């Protein structure tokens, strides 16, 4: 299973009755396992969750925490990049060099690194006191 096929398949299960914008995400960990997630919207709009958050939750629930690669897929003209909150969530488990592939329904269109997506990321090192 490729990351693209995994993300494309899970995207179909997205619950997006409000935005009508389905997103799929697939994470490959350093063990080689793939974890997927889709966006799950809620009638109380802020309670909705992004595809990336779902994939991260599945990964952590399976006892894994070391992200090797990410792919996000949506049906859009411009490739969809993870939202700000998801960039921070991914950065918890993905090194700055980890690549995030952005895909449309026909295939991958762009690759960025975590460092591209979240320069100057807040990290645990920032909490060491002076
Ligand atoms: N969405 C994601 O799931 N991931 C992203 O990277 C961008 C946005 C979802 C949230 C919401 O359900 C819909 O897309 C429209 O914002």
GROMACS .gro file of N, CA and C and ligand atoms in nm:
model
  406
    1UNK      N    1   0.086  -0.122   0.000
    1UNK     CA    2   0.000   0.000   0.000
    1UNK      C    3   0.088   0.125   0.000
    2UNK      N    4   0.063   0.215  -0.093
    2UNK     CA    5   0.137   0.342  -0.092
    2UNK      C    6   0.066   0.443  -0.002
    3UNK      N    7   0.141   0.544   0.040
    3UNK     CA    8   0.079   0.650   0.121
    3UNK      C    9  -0.034   0.715   0.043
    4UNK      N   10  -0.011   0.735  -0.087
    4UNK     CA   11  -0.113   0.800  -0.170
    4UNK      C   12  -0.242   0.719  -0.171
    5UNK      N   13  -0.230   0.589  -0.197
    5UNK     CA   14  -0.351   0.504  -0.203
    5UNK      C   15  -0.421   0.497  -0.068
    6UNK      N   16  -0.342   0.492   0.039
    6UNK     CA   17  -0.401   0.485   0.173
    6UNK      C   18  -0.479   0.614   0.204
    7UNK      N   19  -0.420   0.727   0.170
    7UNK     CA   20  -0.485   0.856   0.198
    7UNK      C   21  -0.607   0.878   0.108
    8UNK      N   22  -0.593   0.835  -0.017
    8UNK     CA   23  -0.706   0.851  -0.110
    8UNK      C   24  -0.825   0.768  -0.063
    9UNK      N   25  -0.798   0.648  -0.014
    9UNK     CA   26  -0.908   0.561   0.030
    9UNK      C   27  -0.975   0.616   0.155
   10UNK      N   28  -0.896   0.659   0.253
   10UNK     CA   29  -0.958   0.706   0.379
   10UNK      C   30  -1.032   0.837   0.358
   11UNK      N   31  -0.987   0.916   0.262
   11UNK     CA   32  -1.056   1.043   0.233
   11UNK      C   33  -1.203   1.020   0.202
   12UNK      N   34  -1.232   0.907   0.138
   12UNK     CA   35  -1.372   0.877   0.103
   12UNK      C   36  -1.461   0.869   0.228
   13UNK      N   37  -1.400   0.836   0.341
   13UNK     CA   38  -1.478   0.821   0.465
   13UNK      C   39  -1.493   0.951   0.543
   14UNK      N   40  -1.437   1.059   0.493
   14UNK     CA   41  -1.444   1.186   0.566
   14UNK      C   42  -1.590   1.222   0.595
   15UNK      N   43  -1.609   1.283   0.711
   15UNK     CA   44  -1.743   1.332   0.749
   15UNK      C   45  -1.736   1.483   0.735
   16UNK      N   46  -1.781   1.533   0.619
   16UNK     CA   47  -1.766   1.675   0.589
   16UNK      C   48  -1.896   1.735   0.534
   17UNK      N   49  -2.008   1.721   0.611
   17UNK     CA   50  -2.135   1.770   0.560
   17UNK      C   51  -2.147   1.923   0.561
   18UNK      N   52  -2.055   1.991   0.626
   18UNK     CA   53  -2.063   2.138   0.636
   18UNK      C   54  -1.975   2.206   0.533
   19UNK      N   55  -1.850   2.163   0.524
   19UNK     CA   56  -1.760   2.225   0.425
   19UNK      C   57  -1.769   2.155   0.290
   20UNK      N   58  -1.818   2.032   0.289
   20UNK     CA   59  -1.817   1.949   0.167
   20UNK      C   60  -1.676   1.939   0.111
   21UNK      N   61  -1.577   1.943   0.198
   21UNK     CA   62  -1.437   1.937   0.156
   21UNK      C   63  -1.371   1.820   0.229
   22UNK      N   64  -1.357   1.710   0.156
   22UNK     CA   65  -1.302   1.588   0.217
   22UNK      C   66  -1.151   1.588   0.209
   23UNK      N   67  -1.088   1.552   0.320
   23UNK     CA   68  -0.940   1.547   0.327
   23UNK      C   69  -0.900   1.411   0.381
   24UNK      N   70  -0.793   1.357   0.327
   24UNK     CA   71  -0.735   1.232   0.379
   24UNK      C   72  -0.590   1.255   0.414
   25UNK      N   73  -0.542   1.186   0.514
   25UNK     CA   74  -0.400   1.196   0.551
   25UNK      C   75  -0.347   1.057   0.580
   26UNK      N   76  -0.223   1.034   0.541
   26UNK     CA   77  -0.157   0.906   0.571
   26UNK      C   78  -0.018   0.935   0.624
   27UNK      N   79   0.016   0.865   0.729
   27UNK     CA   80   0.147   0.878   0.794
   27UNK      C   81   0.218   0.744   0.784
   28UNK      N   82   0.343   0.746   0.738
   28UNK     CA   83   0.428   0.626   0.748
   28UNK      C   84   0.525   0.650   0.862
   29UNK      N   85   0.534   0.555   0.952
   29UNK     CA   86   0.628   0.569   1.064
   29UNK      C   87   0.760   0.501   1.027
   30UNK      N   88   0.859   0.516   1.111
   30UNK     CA   89   0.990   0.458   1.083
   30UNK      C   90   0.984   0.304   1.087
   31UNK      N   91   0.880   0.247   1.146
   31UNK     CA   92   0.864   0.101   1.146
   31UNK      C   93   0.813   0.052   1.011
   32UNK      N   94   0.764   0.145   0.927
   32UNK     CA   95   0.707   0.108   0.798
   32UNK      C   96   0.556   0.100   0.800
   33UNK      N   97   0.496   0.108   0.919
   33UNK     CA   98   0.349   0.100   0.928
   33UNK      C   99   0.287   0.230   0.876
   34UNK      N  100   0.164   0.218   0.826
   34UNK     CA  101   0.089   0.333   0.774
   34UNK      C  102  -0.035   0.355   0.860
   35UNK      N  103  -0.058   0.481   0.897
   35UNK     CA  104  -0.176   0.518   0.975
   35UNK      C  105  -0.251   0.626   0.898
   36UNK      N  106  -0.384   0.616   0.898
   36UNK     CA  107  -0.463   0.707   0.817
   36UNK      C  108  -0.566   0.782   0.901
   37UNK      N  109  -0.610   0.894   0.848
   37UNK     CA  110  -0.716   0.971   0.913
   37UNK      C  111  -0.788   1.057   0.810
   38UNK      N  112  -0.910   1.095   0.844
   38UNK     CA  113  -0.989   1.183   0.757
   38UNK      C  114  -1.050   1.291   0.845
   39UNK      N  115  -1.093   1.399   0.782
   39UNK     CA  116  -1.155   1.504   0.863
   39UNK      C  117  -1.294   1.459   0.911
   40UNK      N  118  -1.325   1.498   1.033
   40UNK     CA  119  -1.452   1.461   1.096
   40UNK      C  120  -1.514   1.590   1.149
   41UNK      N  121  -1.608   1.644   1.073
   41UNK     CA  122  -1.669   1.772   1.112
   41UNK      C  123  -1.782   1.748   1.213
   42UNK      N  124  -1.823   1.858   1.275
   42UNK     CA  125  -1.928   1.852   1.377
   42UNK      C  126  -2.020   1.971   1.360
   43UNK      N  127  -2.146   1.953   1.394
   43UNK     CA  128  -2.243   2.062   1.382
   43UNK      C  129  -2.200   2.181   1.469
   44UNK      N  130  -2.130   2.153   1.579
   44UNK     CA  131  -2.065   2.260   1.655
   44UNK      C  132  -1.927   2.276   1.589
   45UNK      N  133  -1.918   2.364   1.493
   45UNK     CA  134  -1.805   2.368   1.399
   45UNK      C  135  -1.666   2.354   1.461
   46UNK      N  136  -1.637   2.425   1.571
   46UNK     CA  137  -1.499   2.415   1.623
   46UNK      C  138  -1.461   2.276   1.674
   47UNK      N  139  -1.561   2.190   1.693
   47UNK     CA  140  -1.532   2.055   1.742
   47UNK      C  141  -1.484   1.960   1.633
   48UNK      N  142  -1.487   2.006   1.509
   48UNK     CA  143  -1.441   1.922   1.399
   48UNK      C  144  -1.291   1.896   1.409
   49UNK      N  145  -1.248   1.785   1.353
   49UNK     CA  146  -1.105   1.753   1.356
   49UNK      C  147  -1.053   1.731   1.214
   50UNK      N  148  -0.926   1.762   1.196
   50UNK     CA  149  -0.862   1.751   1.065
   50UNK      C  150  -0.816   1.606   1.040
   51UNK      N  151  -0.795   1.578   0.913
   51UNK     CA  152  -0.747   1.446   0.872
   51UNK      C  153  -0.614   1.412   0.940
   52UNK      N  154  -0.525   1.509   0.947
   52UNK     CA  155  -0.393   1.484   1.005
   52UNK      C  156  -0.405   1.446   1.152
   53UNK      N  157  -0.496   1.512   1.222
   53UNK     CA  158  -0.514   1.483   1.365
   53UNK      C  159  -0.562   1.340   1.383
   54UNK      N  160  -0.651   1.294   1.293
   54UNK     CA  161  -0.700   1.156   1.302
   54UNK      C  162  -0.589   1.056   1.278
   55UNK      N  163  -0.504   1.084   1.181
   55UNK     CA  164  -0.393   0.991   1.151
   55UNK      C  165  -0.294   0.988   1.268
   56UNK      N  166  -0.269   1.103   1.327
   56UNK     CA  167  -0.178   1.108   1.443
   56UNK      C  168  -0.238   1.028   1.559
   57UNK      N  169  -0.366   1.044   1.583
   57UNK     CA  170  -0.430   0.971   1.693
   57UNK      C  171  -0.422   0.820   1.671
   58UNK      N  172  -0.443   0.776   1.547
   58UNK     CA  173  -0.435   0.632   1.516
   58UNK      C  174  -0.293   0.581   1.540
   59UNK      N  175  -0.195   0.662   1.500
   59UNK     CA  176  -0.054   0.624   1.518
   59UNK      C  177  -0.021   0.608   1.667
   60UNK      N  178  -0.060   0.706   1.745
   60UNK     CA  179  -0.027   0.703   1.888
   60UNK      C  180  -0.104   0.589   1.957
   61UNK      N  181  -0.228   0.569   1.916
   61UNK     CA  182  -0.307   0.461   1.976
   61UNK      C  183  -0.244   0.324   1.949
   62UNK      N  184  -0.172   0.313   1.838
   62UNK     CA  185  -0.106   0.187   1.803
   62UNK      C  186   0.031   0.174   1.870
   63UNK      N  187   0.068   0.275   1.947
   63UNK     CA  188   0.194   0.267   2.021
   63UNK      C  189   0.314   0.318   1.945
   64UNK      N  190   0.288   0.395   1.837
   64UNK     CA  191   0.400   0.447   1.758
   64UNK      C  192   0.406   0.600   1.769
   65UNK      N  193   0.524   0.654   1.743
   65UNK     CA  194   0.539   0.799   1.760
   65UNK      C  195   0.648   0.861   1.673
   66UNK      N  196   0.702   0.785   1.578
   66UNK     CA  197   0.815   0.836   1.501
   66UNK      C  198   0.776   0.848   1.353
   67UNK      N  199   0.738   0.968   1.310
   67UNK     CA  200   0.689   0.987   1.174
   67UNK      C  201   0.805   0.995   1.074
   68UNK      N  202   0.792   0.915   0.964
   68UNK     CA  203   0.894   0.917   0.859
   68UNK      C  204   0.847   0.997   0.737
   69UNK      N  205   0.717   0.997   0.711
   69UNK     CA  206   0.664   1.063   0.592
   69UNK      C  207   0.514   1.085   0.609
   70UNK      N  208   0.464   1.192   0.548
   70UNK     CA  209   0.321   1.225   0.558
   70UNK      C  210   0.269   1.255   0.417
   71UNK      N  211   0.145   1.220   0.391
   71UNK     CA  212   0.080   1.262   0.265
   71UNK      C  213  -0.060   1.312   0.297
   72UNK      N  214  -0.094   1.426   0.240
   72UNK     CA  215  -0.227   1.485   0.259
   72UNK      C  216  -0.292   1.497   0.121
   73UNK      N  217  -0.418   1.454   0.113
   73UNK     CA  218  -0.487   1.457  -0.016
   73UNK      C  219  -0.622   1.528  -0.003
   74UNK      N  220  -0.652   1.608  -0.104
   74UNK     CA  221  -0.784   1.673  -0.112
   74UNK      C  222  -0.813   1.699  -0.259
   75UNK      N  223  -0.938   1.729  -0.288
   75UNK     CA  224  -0.979   1.760  -0.425
   75UNK      C  225  -0.980   1.911  -0.441
   76UNK      N  226  -0.864   1.967  -0.474
   76UNK     CA  227  -0.854   2.113  -0.483
   76UNK      C  228  -0.757   2.152  -0.594
   77UNK      N  229  -0.773   2.274  -0.642
   77UNK     CA  230  -0.685   2.323  -0.749
   77UNK      C  231  -0.544   2.341  -0.693
   78UNK      N  232  -0.535   2.412  -0.581
   78UNK     CA  233  -0.407   2.430  -0.512
   78UNK      C  234  -0.389   2.314  -0.416
   79UNK      N  235  -0.271   2.255  -0.409
   79UNK     CA  236  -0.252   2.147  -0.311
   79UNK      C  237  -0.276   2.197  -0.170
   80UNK      N  238  -0.346   2.115  -0.092
   80UNK     CA  239  -0.381   2.154   0.045
   80UNK      C  240  -0.262   2.128   0.138
   81UNK      N  241  -0.224   2.232   0.210
   81UNK     CA  242  -0.120   2.216   0.311
   81UNK      C  243  -0.187   2.201   0.447
   82UNK      N  244  -0.121   2.131   0.540
   82UNK     CA  245  -0.179   2.117   0.674
   82UNK      C  246  -0.205   2.254   0.737
   83UNK      N  247  -0.315   2.266   0.811
   83UNK     CA  248  -0.346   2.392   0.878
   83UNK      C  249  -0.241   2.419   0.987
   84UNK      N  250  -0.243   2.538   1.041
   84UNK     CA  251  -0.143   2.576   1.141
   84UNK      C  252  -0.139   2.482   1.260
   85UNK      N  253  -0.259   2.448   1.311
   85UNK     CA  254  -0.265   2.359   1.427
   85UNK      C  255  -0.208   2.222   1.394
   86UNK      N  256  -0.238   2.172   1.275
   86UNK     CA  257  -0.187   2.039   1.237
   86UNK      C  258  -0.037   2.042   1.214
   87UNK      N  259   0.017   2.154   1.170
   87UNK     CA  260   0.163   2.163   1.157
   87UNK      C  261   0.228   2.143   1.293
   88UNK      N  262   0.172   2.207   1.394
   88UNK     CA  263   0.226   2.190   1.529
   88UNK      C  264   0.205   2.047   1.579
   89UNK      N  265   0.090   1.990   1.549
   89UNK     CA  266   0.064   1.851   1.593
   89UNK      C  267   0.161   1.755   1.526
   90UNK      N  268   0.186   1.774   1.397
   90UNK     CA  269   0.280   1.687   1.326
   90UNK      C  270   0.422   1.704   1.380
   91UNK      N  271   0.458   1.830   1.412
   91UNK     CA  272   0.594   1.859   1.459
   91UNK      C  273   0.626   1.789   1.592
   92UNK      N  274   0.522   1.750   1.664
   92UNK     CA  275   0.544   1.675   1.789
   92UNK      C  276   0.612   1.540   1.761
   93UNK      N  277   0.586   1.486   1.642
   93UNK     CA  278   0.631   1.350   1.610
   93UNK      C  279   0.717   1.342   1.484
   94UNK      N  280   0.737   1.455   1.416
   94UNK     CA  281   0.811   1.454   1.288
   94UNK      C  282   0.928   1.552   1.296
   95UNK      N  283   1.047   1.505   1.262
   95UNK     CA  284   1.166   1.590   1.262
   95UNK      C  285   1.153   1.696   1.153
   96UNK      N  286   1.231   1.806   1.163
   96UNK     CA  287   1.222   1.912   1.062
   96UNK      C  288   1.248   1.863   0.919
   97UNK      N  289   1.324   1.754   0.904
   97UNK     CA  290   1.357   1.702   0.770
   97UNK      C  291   1.248   1.613   0.711
   98UNK      N  292   1.149   1.578   0.789
   98UNK     CA  293   1.043   1.487   0.738
   98UNK      C  294   0.965   1.554   0.625
   99UNK      N  295   0.941   1.477   0.518
   99UNK     CA  296   0.870   1.532   0.402
   99UNK      C  297   0.719   1.510   0.414
  100UNK      N  298   0.647   1.616   0.375
  100UNK     CA  299   0.501   1.612   0.371
  100UNK      C  300   0.461   1.626   0.225
  101UNK      N  301   0.405   1.520   0.169
  101UNK     CA  302   0.362   1.522   0.029
  101UNK      C  303   0.220   1.576   0.022
  102UNK      N  304   0.196   1.662  -0.075
  102UNK     CA  305   0.064   1.722  -0.095
  102UNK      C  306   0.008   1.666  -0.224
  103UNK      N  307  -0.115   1.619  -0.220
  103UNK     CA  308  -0.169   1.550  -0.337
  103UNK      C  309  -0.309   1.596  -0.371
  104UNK      N  310  -0.336   1.592  -0.502
  104UNK     CA  311  -0.472   1.604  -0.553
  104UNK      C  312  -0.519   1.463  -0.585
  105UNK      N  313  -0.640   1.451  -0.636
  105UNK     CA  314  -0.694   1.317  -0.659
  105UNK      C  315  -0.615   1.239  -0.763
  106UNK      N  316  -0.548   1.312  -0.853
  106UNK     CA  317  -0.473   1.244  -0.959
  106UNK      C  318  -0.333   1.203  -0.917
  107UNK      N  319  -0.286   1.255  -0.807
  107UNK     CA  320  -0.151   1.219  -0.763
  107UNK      C  321  -0.084   1.330  -0.685
  108UNK      N  322   0.036   1.298  -0.644
  108UNK     CA  323   0.114   1.393  -0.564
  108UNK      C  324   0.157   1.511  -0.651
  109UNK      N  325   0.147   1.633  -0.596
  109UNK     CA  326   0.183   1.749  -0.677
  109UNK      C  327   0.296   1.832  -0.616
  110UNK      N  328   0.322   1.814  -0.488
  110UNK     CA  329   0.422   1.899  -0.424
  110UNK      C  330   0.474   1.829  -0.298
  111UNK      N  331   0.598   1.861  -0.263
  111UNK     CA  332   0.656   1.807  -0.139
  111UNK      C  333   0.715   1.921  -0.059
  112UNK      N  334   0.690   1.922   0.069
  112UNK     CA  335   0.750   2.023   0.157
  112UNK      C  336   0.808   1.948   0.277
  113UNK      N  337   0.901   2.011   0.345
  113UNK     CA  338   0.951   1.950   0.469
  113UNK      C  339   0.877   2.013   0.587
  114UNK      N  340   0.887   1.948   0.700
  114UNK     CA  341   0.829   2.006   0.821
  114UNK      C  342   0.892   2.143   0.850
  115UNK      N  343   1.021   2.156   0.820
  115UNK     CA  344   1.088   2.285   0.842
  115UNK      C  345   1.029   2.393   0.752
  116UNK      N  346   0.990   2.356   0.629
  116UNK     CA  347   0.923   2.452   0.539
  116UNK      C  348   0.788   2.494   0.599
  117UNK      N  349   0.717   2.396   0.652
  117UNK     CA  350   0.580   2.420   0.698
  117UNK      C  351   0.575   2.495   0.831
  118UNK      N  352   0.673   2.469   0.916
  118UNK     CA  353   0.667   2.530   1.049
  118UNK      C  354   0.806   2.577   1.093
  119UNK      N  355   0.856   2.683   1.026
  119UNK     CA  356   0.988   2.735   1.065
  119UNK      C  357   0.980   2.792   1.207
  120UNK      N  358   1.086   2.773   1.281
  120UNK     CA  359   1.090   2.828   1.416
  120UNK      C  360   0.992   2.761   1.509
  121UNK      N  361   0.966   2.633   1.486
  121UNK     CA  362   0.864   2.562   1.565
  121UNK      C  363   0.894   2.570   1.715
  122UNK      N  364   0.788   2.589   1.790
  122UNK     CA  365   0.800   2.584   1.936
  122UNK      C  366   0.832   2.440   1.975
  123UNK      N  367   0.935   2.424   2.056
  123UNK     CA  368   0.980   2.290   2.094
  123UNK      C  369   1.007   2.285   2.243
  124UNK      N  370   1.028   2.165   2.292
  124UNK     CA  371   1.050   2.147   2.436
  124UNK      C  372   1.171   2.227   2.484
  125UNK      N  373   1.269   2.241   2.393
  125UNK     CA  374   1.392   2.314   2.430
  125UNK      C  375   1.361   2.459   2.470
  126UNK      N  376   1.252   2.514   2.417
  126UNK     CA  377   1.215   2.651   2.452
  126UNK      C  378   1.169   2.664   2.597
  127UNK      N  379   1.142   2.552   2.659
  127UNK     CA  380   1.091   2.558   2.797
  127UNK      C  381   1.201   2.549   2.902
  128UNK      N  382   1.328   2.538   2.855
  128UNK     CA  383   1.435   2.539   2.955
  128UNK      C  384   1.455   2.682   3.002
  129UNK      N  385   1.458   2.699   3.131
  129UNK     CA  386   1.458   2.834   3.190
  129UNK      C  387   1.595   2.897   3.186
  130UNK      N  388   1.598   3.028   3.177
  130UNK     CA  389   1.726   3.100   3.175
  130UNK      C  390   1.779   3.106   3.319
  131LIG     N1  391  -0.890   2.013   0.678
  131LIG     C1  392  -0.816   1.903   0.707
  131LIG     O1  393  -0.869   1.797   0.744
  131LIG     N2  394  -0.682   1.911   0.690
  131LIG     C2  395  -0.616   2.018   0.640
  131LIG     O2  396  -0.495   2.012   0.625
  131LIG     C3  397  -0.690   2.139   0.602
  131LIG     C4  398  -0.834   2.140   0.638
  131LIG     C5  399  -1.036   2.002   0.689
  131LIG     C6  400  -1.096   2.072   0.808
  131LIG     C7  401  -1.238   2.095   0.760
  131LIG     O3  402  -1.314   1.977   0.788
  131LIG     C8  403  -1.224   2.109   0.610
  131LIG     O4  404  -1.097   2.058   0.577
  131LIG     C9  405  -1.238   2.253   0.562
  131LIG     O5  406  -1.151   2.336   0.631
   0.00000   0.00000   0.00000
